[in-house]
Amino acid sequence: MTTGISRDFKKEAESTLKDQFKKIIAFSHKLHQHPETGFQEHQAVRWLADELKTIPGVRIEVGLGKLPTALKAEAGTGELVLSICAEYDALPGIGHACGHNIIASAALGAFTALAPLADLLDIKVRLLGTPAEENGGGKVLMLEQGDFDGTHAAMMIHPGDVDEFEMLPYACSGYRVAFHGRSAHASAHPWDGVNALDAMTVALTAIGLSRQQLEPGQQIHGCIDSAGTAPNVIPELATGQWMVRAHDVDSLARVNAVLHRCLEAGALAAGARLEIEQDGPTYADFRTNKEMANVFARNSSAVGRPMAPASRRGGSTDMANVSHYFPTIHPMISLGAGCPPIHNIEFAAAAASAAGDKAIWDGALAMAWSCIDLAMPSDTRDRLLAQNK
């Protein structure tokens, strides 16, 4: 390794990022203008691969295992493997209202800045394109099929309304629910029917009442997709989607049991048949690597964006599952004063604004500089290497 005494790696990384930044912003805006939902990110992954092909010496694989919209790119052959995650799926109906165009572009920027330095730093820098964070747990599937194998440290940034060097998400599971009854004329022969809407109504009531006894940090929320077709027909089908969240996976298992009891109560009361299907993998609680988080916080401050500890718990992410296997960080980067909350149309607009572009620069540079610090000979590097042997 060439030491930092003779070379200023951070300055070189910043210079490379500056040279390529217009292209990176153009990539972000293109993603924003053409949103694709989970597992359908075919344009996004192709455009990301096209950008990576312009970087000399990068090894690129598009389509990993059973995931055609997953991607792996690597530069360098060093012992320390640093994985930077890119998300690029959008939300149905409201596009990039979670700012994944920013996440993907910051990851691309950090990788672009680090790739020419990888062998000098004795690292292998890896960019992982991870599909379907919103609705399918792409990272969980990638963990299962070995795409993260060899990682010593993983990171990504996420836009929001705060500048914080960590995220406190909930563990989470989602379910699709259907009550199956029997239709009948609601006036002439109602006694011949089994009312699926009644089953849903009882379940909703039970869930509402159960909230008084939920443990701190437990949540249940959902929506009804369908519940009948005409007022004079006994509904034979009622469907909905439910999510449960908790501080950790053990608490999540307990609140899962509450939800299932409430749904079963509705079916029992109405004489309907209940069908429950888990919708995607379970998302775990997040285990932030404090040493890495402190490194990122120092570098973000040096970039001009001071960071604070997490101020509140909220949301869920499949990056949390990665943190159970490898040292991981997930800093949050604000889109500025007056930033709307994520997952609404106003935030989607902000994700392609000047503040969104600034978040890409700051996030990419802070991640690149943090990777350089992790690569330097130190106890931190030694600890990261030792954790994955």
Short mmCIF file of C-alpha atoms in Angstrom, two decimals:
data_model
loop_
_atom_site.label_atom_id
_atom_site.label_comp_id
_atom_site.label_asym_id
_atom_site.label_seq_id
_atom_site.Cartn_x
_atom_site.Cartn_y
_atom_site.Cartn_z
CA MET A 1 0.00 0.00 0.00
CA THR A 2 1.19 3.49 -0.85
CA THR A 3 0.96 5.47 2.38
CA GLY A 4 -1.00 8.66 2.84
CA ILE A 5 2.31 10.42 3.58
CA SER A 6 3.24 10.40 -0.11
CA ARG A 7 -0.27 10.57 -1.59
CA ASP A 8 -3.42 12.39 -0.57
CA PHE A 9 -5.98 9.70 -1.42
CA LYS A 10 -8.91 11.77 -0.27
CA LYS A 11 -7.95 14.66 -2.50
CA GLU A 12 -7.57 12.28 -5.45
CA ALA A 13 -10.98 10.71 -4.74
CA GLU A 14 -12.59 14.14 -4.59
CA SER A 15 -10.96 15.16 -7.86
CA THR A 16 -12.23 12.03 -9.62
CA LEU A 17 -15.73 12.56 -8.26
CA LYS A 18 -15.70 16.18 -9.38
CA ASP A 19 -14.66 15.19 -12.91
CA GLN A 20 -17.53 12.68 -13.20
CA PHE A 21 -20.20 14.44 -11.18
CA LYS A 22 -22.24 15.86 -14.06
CA LYS A 23 -22.65 12.34 -15.43
CA ILE A 24 -23.65 11.05 -12.02
CA ILE A 25 -26.31 13.75 -11.61
CA ALA A 26 -27.61 13.01 -15.12
CA PHE A 27 -27.90 9.36 -14.10
CA SER A 28 -29.83 10.34 -10.96
CA HIS A 29 -32.29 12.48 -12.90
CA LYS A 30 -32.79 9.77 -15.51
CA LEU A 31 -33.69 7.28 -12.79
CA HIS A 32 -36.03 9.85 -11.28
CA GLN A 33 -37.83 10.44 -14.57
CA HIS A 34 -38.30 6.72 -15.23
CA PRO A 35 -39.27 5.08 -11.92
CA GLU A 36 -39.54 1.30 -11.74
CA THR A 37 -40.97 -0.69 -8.86
CA GLY A 38 -39.33 -3.62 -7.07
CA PHE A 39 -37.95 -6.45 -9.22
CA GLN A 40 -38.91 -4.44 -12.34
CA GLU A 41 -35.84 -2.16 -12.34
CA HIS A 42 -34.64 -3.35 -15.76
CA GLN A 43 -33.81 0.10 -17.15
CA ALA A 44 -32.22 1.22 -13.88
CA VAL A 45 -29.81 -1.69 -13.62
CA ARG A 46 -28.90 -1.40 -17.29
CA TRP A 47 -28.20 2.32 -16.95
CA LEU A 48 -26.12 1.70 -13.82
CA ALA A 49 -24.09 -0.95 -15.65
CA ASP A 50 -23.54 1.45 -18.56
CA GLU A 51 -22.08 4.05 -16.18
CA LEU A 52 -19.83 1.46 -14.54
CA LYS A 53 -18.50 0.26 -17.90
CA THR A 54 -16.85 3.67 -18.39
CA ILE A 55 -14.59 3.08 -15.36
CA PRO A 56 -11.35 1.31 -16.38
CA GLY A 57 -10.68 -2.10 -14.86
CA VAL A 58 -14.11 -2.64 -13.29
CA ARG A 59 -15.55 -6.16 -13.27
CA ILE A 60 -19.34 -6.07 -13.75
CA GLU A 61 -22.01 -8.74 -13.46
CA VAL A 62 -25.65 -7.91 -14.21
CA GLY A 63 -28.21 -10.42 -12.99
CA LEU A 64 -27.22 -12.34 -9.86
CA GLY A 65 -28.70 -15.74 -9.13
CA LYS A 66 -32.47 -15.50 -9.29
CA LEU A 67 -32.43 -11.69 -9.42
CA PRO A 68 -32.11 -10.30 -12.97
CA THR A 69 -32.15 -6.69 -11.68
CA ALA A 70 -29.33 -7.19 -9.16
CA LEU A 71 -25.78 -6.12 -10.00
CA LYS A 72 -22.24 -6.58 -8.71
CA ALA A 73 -19.27 -4.43 -9.72
CA GLU A 74 -15.78 -4.70 -8.27
CA ALA A 75 -12.51 -2.82 -8.55
CA GLY A 76 -9.21 -3.85 -6.99
CA THR A 77 -8.03 -7.16 -5.60
CA GLY A 78 -7.11 -6.20 -2.03
CA GLU A 79 -7.78 -8.21 1.09
CA LEU A 80 -10.27 -5.79 2.63
CA VAL A 81 -13.66 -5.93 0.87
CA LEU A 82 -15.83 -2.82 1.20
CA SER A 83 -19.37 -3.14 -0.19
CA ILE A 84 -21.41 -0.05 -1.12
CA CYS A 85 -25.11 -0.66 -1.69
CA ALA A 86 -27.22 1.00 -4.37
CA GLU A 87 -31.02 0.95 -4.27
CA TYR A 88 -33.03 2.02 -7.32
CA ASP A 89 -36.61 0.77 -6.94
CA ALA A 90 -39.45 3.28 -6.74
CA LEU A 91 -42.79 3.36 -4.93
CA PRO A 92 -45.99 2.46 -6.80
CA GLY A 93 -47.82 5.57 -7.94
CA ILE A 94 -45.50 8.17 -6.43
CA GLY A 95 -42.16 7.36 -8.03
CA HIS A 96 -38.92 8.10 -6.20
CA ALA A 97 -40.64 9.38 -3.06
CA CYS A 98 -38.03 7.54 -1.00
CA GLY A 99 -35.13 9.03 -2.94
CA HIS A 100 -33.60 5.82 -4.23
CA ASN A 101 -32.29 7.71 -7.24
CA ILE A 102 -30.11 9.57 -4.72
CA ILE A 103 -29.02 6.35 -3.03
CA ALA A 104 -27.99 4.72 -6.32
CA SER A 105 -26.19 7.83 -7.53
CA ALA A 106 -24.28 8.39 -4.27
CA ALA A 107 -23.17 4.74 -4.38
CA LEU A 108 -22.09 5.16 -8.00
CA GLY A 109 -20.21 8.34 -7.06
CA ALA A 110 -18.38 6.73 -4.14
CA PHE A 111 -17.44 3.71 -6.26
CA THR A 112 -16.29 5.95 -9.12
CA ALA A 113 -14.04 7.90 -6.75
CA LEU A 114 -12.55 4.78 -5.15
CA ALA A 115 -12.06 2.50 -8.15
CA PRO A 116 -8.79 4.09 -9.42
CA LEU A 117 -7.35 3.89 -5.88
CA ALA A 118 -8.48 0.40 -4.91
CA ASP A 119 -5.23 -1.47 -5.50
CA LEU A 120 -3.18 1.35 -3.99
CA LEU A 121 -5.36 1.09 -0.87
CA ASP A 122 -5.16 -2.72 -0.85
CA ILE A 123 -8.94 -3.04 -0.98
CA LYS A 124 -11.58 -4.58 -3.17
CA VAL A 125 -14.36 -2.03 -3.50
CA ARG A 126 -17.67 -3.58 -4.42
CA LEU A 127 -20.86 -1.91 -5.61
CA LEU A 128 -23.98 -4.01 -5.12
CA GLY A 129 -27.13 -3.04 -6.97
CA THR A 130 -29.90 -4.25 -4.67
CA PRO A 131 -33.45 -4.48 -6.07
CA ALA A 132 -36.81 -4.25 -4.35
CA GLU A 133 -35.93 -2.67 -1.00
CA GLU A 134 -39.44 -1.27 -0.73
CA ASN A 135 -41.47 -4.39 -1.20
CA GLY A 136 -39.38 -7.49 -1.75
CA GLY A 137 -36.32 -7.61 0.49
CA GLY A 138 -33.79 -7.76 -2.32
CA LYS A 139 -30.83 -7.63 0.06
CA VAL A 140 -32.23 -10.54 2.07
CA LEU A 141 -32.39 -12.61 -1.10
CA MET A 142 -28.89 -11.49 -2.08
CA LEU A 143 -27.59 -12.51 1.35
CA GLU A 144 -29.15 -15.93 0.91
CA GLN A 145 -27.58 -16.49 -2.49
CA GLY A 146 -24.11 -15.33 -1.37
CA ASP A 147 -23.81 -11.98 -3.14
CA PHE A 148 -22.48 -10.28 0.01
CA ASP A 149 -19.98 -13.07 0.77
CA GLY A 150 -16.49 -11.82 1.55
CA THR A 151 -17.67 -8.38 2.70
CA HIS A 152 -15.79 -6.86 5.63
CA ALA A 153 -17.84 -3.65 5.82
CA ALA A 154 -21.04 -2.51 4.11
CA MET A 155 -22.54 0.96 3.76
CA MET A 156 -25.05 3.15 1.99
CA ILE A 157 -26.67 6.54 2.51
CA HIS A 158 -30.37 7.36 2.54
CA PRO A 159 -31.98 10.78 1.96
CA GLY A 160 -34.47 12.13 4.46
CA ASP A 161 -35.19 15.20 6.56
CA VAL A 162 -32.30 14.75 9.03
CA ASP A 163 -28.50 14.54 8.99
CA GLU A 164 -27.77 11.53 11.20
CA PHE A 165 -24.94 9.01 11.08
CA GLU A 166 -27.25 6.09 11.88
CA MET A 167 -30.77 4.89 11.30
CA LEU A 168 -33.07 3.24 13.84
CA PRO A 169 -35.55 1.22 11.78
CA TYR A 170 -38.08 -1.28 13.02
CA ALA A 171 -37.98 -4.99 12.38
CA CYS A 172 -40.90 -5.65 10.06
CA SER A 173 -43.05 -8.33 8.42
CA GLY A 174 -45.81 -7.89 5.84
CA TYR A 175 -48.81 -10.08 5.03
CA ARG A 176 -51.50 -10.41 2.38
CA VAL A 177 -54.78 -11.45 3.93
CA ALA A 178 -57.95 -12.88 2.37
CA PHE A 179 -61.25 -13.86 4.00
CA HIS A 180 -63.23 -16.30 1.87
CA GLY A 181 -67.01 -16.45 2.41
CA ARG A 182 -70.01 -17.31 0.24
CA SER A 183 -72.09 -14.87 -1.80
CA ALA A 184 -75.87 -14.63 -1.59
CA HIS A 185 -78.62 -12.09 -2.26
CA ALA A 186 -78.43 -9.61 0.61
CA SER A 187 -82.24 -9.22 0.77
CA ALA A 188 -83.81 -12.42 -0.53
CA HIS A 189 -81.47 -15.04 0.99
CA PRO A 190 -78.87 -13.42 3.30
CA TRP A 191 -78.86 -16.52 5.52
CA ASP A 192 -77.34 -18.50 2.66
CA GLY A 193 -74.26 -16.28 2.62
CA VAL A 194 -71.02 -16.16 4.59
CA ASN A 195 -70.01 -12.51 4.80
CA ALA A 196 -66.29 -12.00 4.23
CA LEU A 197 -66.67 -8.29 4.97
CA ASP A 198 -68.02 -9.15 8.42
CA ALA A 199 -64.90 -11.22 9.03
CA MET A 200 -62.72 -8.28 8.00
CA THR A 201 -64.75 -5.90 10.21
CA VAL A 202 -64.36 -8.10 13.29
CA ALA A 203 -60.63 -8.46 12.57
CA LEU A 204 -60.25 -4.68 12.23
CA THR A 205 -62.08 -4.17 15.52
CA ALA A 206 -59.92 -6.75 17.27
CA ILE A 207 -56.74 -5.16 15.91
CA GLY A 208 -57.88 -1.72 17.04
CA LEU A 209 -58.65 -2.94 20.54
CA SER A 210 -55.40 -4.90 20.77
CA ARG A 211 -53.29 -1.76 20.34
CA GLN A 212 -53.91 -0.83 23.99
CA GLN A 213 -51.97 -3.91 25.07
CA LEU A 214 -49.13 -3.76 22.53
CA GLU A 215 -45.62 -3.54 23.96
CA PRO A 216 -43.60 -0.33 23.50
CA GLY A 217 -42.27 -0.16 19.96
CA GLN A 218 -44.79 -2.59 18.49
CA GLN A 219 -47.00 -1.42 15.62
CA ILE A 220 -49.75 -2.92 13.45
CA HIS A 221 -51.04 -1.14 10.36
CA GLY A 222 -52.77 -2.12 7.15
CA CYS A 223 -55.25 -1.41 4.39
CA ILE A 224 -58.25 -3.07 2.75
CA ASP A 225 -57.85 -3.87 -0.94
CA SER A 226 -61.34 -5.22 -1.64
CA ALA A 227 -64.46 -6.05 0.33
CA GLY A 228 -67.41 -6.78 -1.95
CA THR A 229 -68.75 -5.62 -5.28
CA ALA A 230 -72.35 -4.45 -4.67
CA PRO A 231 -74.41 -3.57 -1.59
CA ASN A 232 -77.10 -6.15 -2.39
CA VAL A 233 -74.62 -9.03 -2.63
CA ILE A 234 -73.16 -10.70 0.46
CA PRO A 235 -69.37 -10.26 -0.06
CA GLU A 236 -67.67 -13.59 -0.67
CA LEU A 237 -64.14 -12.13 -0.57
CA ALA A 238 -62.40 -9.45 1.48
CA THR A 239 -58.69 -8.81 1.06
CA GLY A 240 -56.11 -6.55 2.65
CA GLN A 241 -52.46 -5.97 3.45
CA TRP A 242 -50.99 -5.77 6.94
CA MET A 243 -47.64 -4.88 8.39
CA VAL A 244 -46.28 -5.43 11.88
CA ARG A 245 -43.21 -3.70 13.29
CA ALA A 246 -41.20 -3.92 16.49
CA HIS A 247 -37.87 -2.87 17.99
CA ASP A 248 -36.31 -6.29 17.38
CA VAL A 249 -37.10 -9.65 15.84
CA ASP A 250 -38.11 -11.25 19.16
CA SER A 251 -40.68 -8.53 19.83
CA LEU A 252 -41.76 -8.80 16.19
CA ALA A 253 -42.62 -12.48 16.71
CA ARG A 254 -44.89 -11.55 19.63
CA VAL A 255 -46.78 -8.83 17.75
CA ASN A 256 -47.08 -11.19 14.77
CA ALA A 257 -48.96 -13.56 17.05
CA VAL A 258 -51.34 -10.73 18.05
CA LEU A 259 -52.14 -9.92 14.42
CA HIS A 260 -52.77 -13.56 13.57
CA ARG A 261 -55.11 -14.00 16.56
CA CYS A 262 -57.14 -10.96 15.52
CA LEU A 263 -57.46 -12.18 11.95
CA GLU A 264 -58.43 -15.65 13.12
CA ALA A 265 -61.07 -14.11 15.39
CA GLY A 266 -62.69 -12.41 12.40
CA ALA A 267 -62.81 -15.64 10.43
CA LEU A 268 -64.23 -17.56 13.37
CA ALA A 269 -66.94 -14.99 14.09
CA ALA A 270 -68.18 -14.86 10.49
CA GLY A 271 -67.62 -18.51 9.62
CA ALA A 272 -65.23 -17.51 6.85
CA ARG A 273 -62.03 -19.15 5.72
CA LEU A 274 -58.84 -17.18 6.40
CA GLU A 275 -55.83 -17.17 4.10
CA ILE A 276 -52.60 -15.43 5.20
CA GLU A 277 -49.50 -15.17 3.02
CA GLN A 278 -46.29 -13.44 4.10
CA ASP A 279 -45.41 -10.71 1.61
CA GLY A 280 -41.63 -10.80 1.18
CA PRO A 281 -38.92 -11.58 3.73
CA THR A 282 -38.86 -10.35 7.31
CA TYR A 283 -36.75 -7.22 7.79
CA ALA A 284 -34.56 -7.33 10.90
CA ASP A 285 -33.65 -4.65 13.43
CA PHE A 286 -30.51 -2.64 12.58
CA ARG A 287 -27.16 -3.20 14.28
CA THR A 288 -25.07 -0.13 13.47
CA ASN A 289 -21.31 -0.58 13.65
CA LYS A 290 -20.41 2.32 15.94
CA GLU A 291 -16.77 2.50 14.86
CA MET A 292 -17.72 2.81 11.20
CA ALA A 293 -20.47 5.29 12.05
CA ASN A 294 -17.98 7.51 13.84
CA VAL A 295 -15.64 7.37 10.85
CA PHE A 296 -18.48 8.41 8.54
CA ALA A 297 -19.57 11.20 10.89
CA ARG A 298 -16.05 12.67 10.91
CA ASN A 299 -15.83 12.58 7.13
CA SER A 300 -19.31 14.00 6.64
CA SER A 301 -18.37 16.91 8.91
CA ALA A 302 -15.21 17.40 6.85
CA VAL A 303 -17.39 17.54 3.71
CA GLY A 304 -19.43 20.27 5.41
CA ARG A 305 -22.38 18.25 6.65
CA PRO A 306 -22.25 17.67 10.43
CA MET A 307 -24.02 14.54 11.65
CA ALA A 308 -25.95 13.79 14.84
CA PRO A 309 -27.00 10.47 16.42
CA ALA A 310 -30.39 9.08 15.43
CA SER A 311 -33.21 11.11 16.98
CA ARG A 312 -36.16 8.81 16.35
CA ARG A 313 -37.10 5.32 15.25
CA GLY A 314 -38.99 4.86 12.01
CA GLY A 315 -39.40 2.82 8.86
CA SER A 316 -37.81 -0.49 8.02
CA THR A 317 -35.04 -1.57 5.64
CA ASP A 318 -33.52 -4.78 4.34
CA MET A 319 -30.09 -3.22 4.95
CA ALA A 320 -30.78 -4.14 8.58
CA ASN A 321 -30.50 -7.81 7.64
CA VAL A 322 -27.05 -7.14 6.18
CA SER A 323 -26.04 -5.60 9.52
CA HIS A 324 -26.64 -8.94 11.26
CA TYR A 325 -23.88 -10.52 9.14
CA PHE A 326 -21.37 -7.74 8.42
CA PRO A 327 -20.30 -4.43 10.00
CA THR A 328 -22.77 -1.97 8.46
CA ILE A 329 -23.81 1.68 8.50
CA HIS A 330 -26.85 3.46 7.04
CA PRO A 331 -26.50 7.25 7.54
CA MET A 332 -29.38 9.60 6.77
CA ILE A 333 -28.78 12.76 4.71
CA SER A 334 -31.20 15.68 4.79
CA LEU A 335 -32.57 17.41 1.73
CA GLY A 336 -32.52 20.70 3.61
CA ALA A 337 -34.79 23.01 5.57
CA GLY A 338 -38.47 22.42 4.92
CA CYS A 339 -37.82 18.97 3.51
CA PRO A 340 -41.11 17.03 3.35
CA PRO A 341 -41.33 13.58 4.93
CA ILE A 342 -40.43 10.59 2.80
CA HIS A 343 -43.01 8.50 0.96
CA ASN A 344 -45.06 11.39 -0.38
CA ILE A 345 -45.16 13.17 -3.73
CA GLU A 346 -43.47 16.32 -2.40
CA PHE A 347 -40.42 14.30 -1.36
CA ALA A 348 -40.32 12.72 -4.82
CA ALA A 349 -39.98 16.21 -6.30
CA ALA A 350 -37.25 17.10 -3.79
CA ALA A 351 -35.26 14.01 -4.77
CA ALA A 352 -34.46 15.63 -8.13
CA SER A 353 -33.87 19.13 -6.76
CA ALA A 354 -30.63 20.99 -6.16
CA ALA A 355 -30.79 19.79 -2.55
CA GLY A 356 -31.06 16.21 -3.81
CA ASP A 357 -28.02 16.71 -6.03
CA LYS A 358 -26.09 18.15 -3.07
CA ALA A 359 -27.00 15.08 -1.00
CA ILE A 360 -25.48 12.89 -3.73
CA TRP A 361 -22.20 14.82 -3.64
CA ASP A 362 -21.95 14.88 0.15
CA GLY A 363 -22.98 11.25 0.55
CA ALA A 364 -20.67 9.97 -2.19
CA LEU A 365 -17.65 11.90 -0.95
CA ALA A 366 -18.22 11.03 2.71
CA MET A 367 -18.54 7.32 1.83
CA ALA A 368 -15.42 7.41 -0.36
CA TRP A 369 -13.39 9.18 2.33
CA SER A 370 -14.70 6.77 4.96
CA CYS A 371 -13.61 3.80 2.86
CA ILE A 372 -10.15 5.36 2.54
CA ASP A 373 -9.94 5.72 6.33
CA LEU A 374 -11.05 2.10 6.80
CA ALA A 375 -8.39 0.99 4.32
CA MET A 376 -5.50 2.65 6.14
CA PRO A 377 -3.29 0.36 8.29
CA SER A 378 -4.91 0.59 11.72
CA ASP A 379 -6.62 -1.35 14.47
CA THR A 380 -9.93 -0.59 12.72
CA ARG A 381 -8.81 -2.31 9.51
CA ASP A 382 -7.49 -5.24 11.52
CA ARG A 383 -10.78 -5.60 13.39
CA LEU A 384 -12.80 -5.55 10.17
CA LEU A 385 -10.58 -8.20 8.64
CA ALA A 386 -10.81 -10.34 11.74
CA GLN A 387 -14.64 -10.25 11.85
CA ASN A 388 -15.02 -12.04 8.55
CA LYS A 389 -12.50 -14.88 8.74
#
